[in-house]
Coordinates of N, CA and C in Angstrom, one line a residue:
M91 N 98.2 -21.3 120.5 CA 97.8 -22.0 119.1 C 96.6 -23.1 119.8
Q92 N 95.5 -23.5 118.8 CA 94.7 -25.0 120.0 C 94.8 -25.8 119.9
S93 N 94.4 -26.9 120.3 CA 95.3 -28.4 120.6 C 93.6 -28.4 120.0
N94 N 93.6 -29.6 119.1 CA 92.6 -30.7 118.3 C 92.8 -32.1 119.1
Y95 N 93.2 -32.1 120.3 CA 92.9 -32.9 121.5 C 91.6 -33.2 122.5
S96 N 90.9 -34.0 122.3 CA 89.9 -33.6 123.7 C 90.5 -35.1 124.6
P97 N 90.3 -35.1 125.7 CA 90.1 -35.9 126.8 C 89.3 -37.2 126.1
N98 N 89.9 -38.4 126.8 CA 89.8 -39.7 126.6 C 88.6 -39.8 127.9
P99 N 87.4 -39.9 127.7 CA 87.1 -40.9 128.9 C 87.5 -42.1 129.6
D100 N 87.7 -42.4 128.9 CA 87.7 -44.3 128.7 C 89.6 -44.2 129.1
S101 N 90.4 -43.5 129.3 CA 91.7 -43.6 129.4 C 92.2 -43.4 130.9
T102 N 92.4 -44.7 131.7 CA 92.9 -44.9 133.1 C 94.3 -44.7 133.2
E103 N 94.7 -43.9 133.8 CA 96.3 -44.4 134.3 C 97.3 -43.9 133.1
P104 N 97.2 -42.7 132.2 CA 97.7 -43.2 131.0 C 99.4 -42.6 131.3
V105 N 100.1 -42.1 132.3 CA 100.7 -41.1 133.0 C 101.9 -43.0 133.3
M106 N 101.2 -43.7 134.0 CA 101.5 -45.2 134.7 C 101.4 -45.5 133.9
S107 N 100.6 -45.7 132.4 CA 101.4 -46.8 131.6 C 102.5 -46.3 130.7
A108 N 102.5 -45.2 130.7 CA 104.3 -44.5 130.1 C 104.6 -45.2 130.5
A109 N 104.8 -44.5 132.7 CA 106.2 -45.1 133.4 C 106.1 -46.7 133.0
A110 N 105.3 -47.5 133.0 CA 105.2 -49.0 132.7 C 106.2 -49.7 131.3
I111 N 105.6 -48.8 130.3 CA 106.8 -49.0 129.2 C 107.7 -48.7 129.1
T112 N 108.5 -47.3 129.8 CA 109.9 -47.3 129.9 C 110.5 -48.9 130.6
A113 N 110.1 -49.2 132.0 CA 110.6 -49.9 133.2 C 110.9 -51.0 131.7
A114 N 109.6 -51.7 131.0 CA 109.6 -52.9 130.1 C 110.8 -52.5 129.2
V115 N 111.2 -52.1 128.8 CA 112.2 -51.3 128.1 C 113.5 -51.9 128.2
T116 N 113.6 -51.0 129.7 CA 114.4 -51.0 130.8 C 115.1 -52.9 131.0
A117 N 114.2 -53.5 131.2 CA 114.1 -54.8 132.2 C 114.6 -55.0 130.5
M118 N 113.3 -55.2 129.3 CA 114.0 -56.1 128.4 C 115.7 -56.1 127.4
I119 N 116.2 -54.7 127.5 CA 117.9 -55.0 127.6 C 118.3 -55.6 127.9
A120 N 118.2 -55.7 129.8 CA 118.7 -56.3 131.1 C 118.5 -58.3 130.4
L121 N 118.0 -58.5 129.9 CA 116.8 -59.8 130.0 C 117.9 -59.9 128.8
L122 N 117.8 -59.1 127.7 CA 118.6 -60.0 126.5 C 120.2 -59.9 126.5
V123 N 120.6 -59.2 127.7 CA 122.1 -59.1 127.8 C 122.4 -60.5 128.7
A124 N 120.9 -60.8 129.6 CA 121.0 -61.9 130.9 C 121.2 -63.4 130.1
F125 N 121.0 -63.0 128.5 CA 120.8 -64.2 128.0 C 121.2 -64.8 127.1
G126 N 122.6 -63.9 126.8 CA 123.6 -64.2 125.9 C 124.3 -62.9 124.8
L127 N 123.5 -61.9 124.9 CA 123.5 -60.4 124.2 C 124.7 -60.0 124.6
E128 N 125.8 -60.2 123.7 CA 127.5 -59.4 124.0 C 127.7 -58.0 124.3
L129 N 127.6 -57.5 125.2 CA 128.0 -56.7 124.5 C 128.4 -56.1 126.3
S130 N 129.5 -55.3 126.2 CA 130.7 -54.7 127.0 C 129.5 -53.9 128.4
A131 N 130.7 -54.0 128.6 CA 129.9 -52.9 130.2 C 129.9 -51.4 130.0
D132 N 130.4 -51.3 129.6 CA 130.2 -49.8 128.4 C 129.1 -49.6 127.9
Q133 N 128.7 -50.7 126.8 CA 127.6 -51.0 126.0 C 126.2 -50.6 126.8
Q134 N 126.5 -51.5 127.6 CA 124.7 -51.7 128.2 C 124.8 -50.3 129.1
A135 N 126.5 -49.9 129.5 CA 125.8 -48.3 131.1 C 125.2 -47.6 129.3
A136 N 125.9 -47.9 127.8 CA 125.3 -46.4 127.2 C 123.7 -46.6 126.9
I137 N 123.2 -48.2 126.8 CA 122.3 -48.0 126.2 C 121.4 -47.6 127.3
L138 N 121.2 -48.3 128.3 CA 121.1 -47.6 129.5 C 120.7 -46.6 129.8
G139 N 121.9 -45.6 129.4 CA 121.9 -44.1 129.6 C 121.2 -43.4 129.1
V140 N 120.9 -43.8 127.8 CA 119.6 -43.6 126.4 C 118.5 -43.9 126.9
V141 N 118.2 -45.3 127.5 CA 116.8 -45.5 127.9 C 116.1 -44.7 128.9
A142 N 117.3 -44.3 130.0 CA 117.3 -43.3 130.6 C 116.5 -42.3 130.7
V143 N 117.7 -41.4 129.7 CA 117.3 -40.2 129.1 C 116.2 -40.1 128.1
V144 N 115.9 -41.1 127.5 CA 115.2 -40.5 126.3 C 113.4 -41.6 126.7
G145 N 113.7 -42.0 127.7 CA 112.6 -43.2 128.0 C 111.5 -42.4 128.6
P146 N 111.5 -41.0 129.8 CA 111.2 -40.2 130.2 C 111.0 -39.3 129.8
L147 N 111.6 -38.6 128.6 CA 110.8 -37.9 127.8 C 109.7 -38.4 126.7
V148 N 109.9 -39.8 126.0 CA 108.6 -39.9 125.5 C 107.5 -40.4 126.1
A149 N 108.2 -40.4 127.3 CA 106.8 -41.0 128.0 C 105.8 -40.1 128.7
G150 N 107.1 -38.9 129.1 CA 106.1 -37.6 129.4 C 105.7 -37.1 127.8
W151 N 105.9 -37.2 126.4 CA 105.5 -36.5 125.5 C 103.9 -37.0 125.6
W152 N 104.2 -38.7 125.3 CA 102.9 -39.6 125.5 C 102.0 -39.3 126.2
A153 N 102.4 -39.4 127.5 CA 101.5 -38.8 128.4 C 100.6 -36.9 129.1
R154 N 101.5 -36.3 127.7 CA 100.9 -35.0 127.6 C 99.8 -35.6 127.0
R155 N 99.7 -36.3 125.6 CA 98.7 -36.6 125.1 C 97.6 -36.8 125.7
T156 N 97.4 -37.6 126.6 CA 96.6 -38.5 126.7 C 96.3 -38.1 128.4
A157 N 96.7 -37.3 129.0 CA 96.4 -36.7 130.5 C 96.2 -35.3 130.3
Y158 N 94.9 -35.1 130.8 CA 94.3 -33.8 130.9 C 94.7 -33.1 132.6
A159 N 94.7 -31.2 132.8 CA 94.0 -30.8 133.7 C 93.3 -30.7 134.0
P160 N 92.5 -30.5 135.4 CA 91.2 -30.0 135.0 C 91.3 -28.6 134.8
A161 N 91.8 -27.7 135.0 CA 92.0 -26.2 134.1 C 91.3 -26.7 132.5
T162 N 92.1 -27.1 131.9 CA 92.4 -28.3 130.1 C 91.4 -28.8 130.2
V163 N 90.1 -29.6 131.2 CA 89.2 -30.1 130.7 C 88.5 -29.0 130.9
A164 N 88.2 -28.0 132.0 CA 87.1 -27.0 131.8 C 87.6 -26.0 130.8
R165 N 89.2 -25.6 130.2 CA 88.7 -24.9 129.1 C 88.0 -25.7 128.3
L166 N 88.2 -26.6 127.8 CA 87.7 -27.4 126.5 C 86.3 -28.1 126.7
L167 N 85.7 -27.7 127.9 CA 83.8 -27.8 128.2 C 83.6 -26.6 128.0
R168 N 83.8 -25.9 128.0 CA 83.3 -24.4 128.1 C 83.3 -24.0 126.1
R169 N 83.8 -24.8 125.9 CA 83.4 -24.3 123.8 C 81.9 -24.2 123.3

């Protein structure tokens, strides 16, 4: 299957951006709980567990769409 994506020369550190978004979501949940969102300890653990699993999956998916291995770039340039 051929990909229709091409490298974005203006993109800088897309993987770091994805990691930052995951960290921001986790921090936002903690902040909401600290400022009165009533969640039990079990609910907090469940939410953070989902973020801990889904966050990296989404970040990896997003990073894969924006980051390219040198071999991929070389293959795209040979077209």
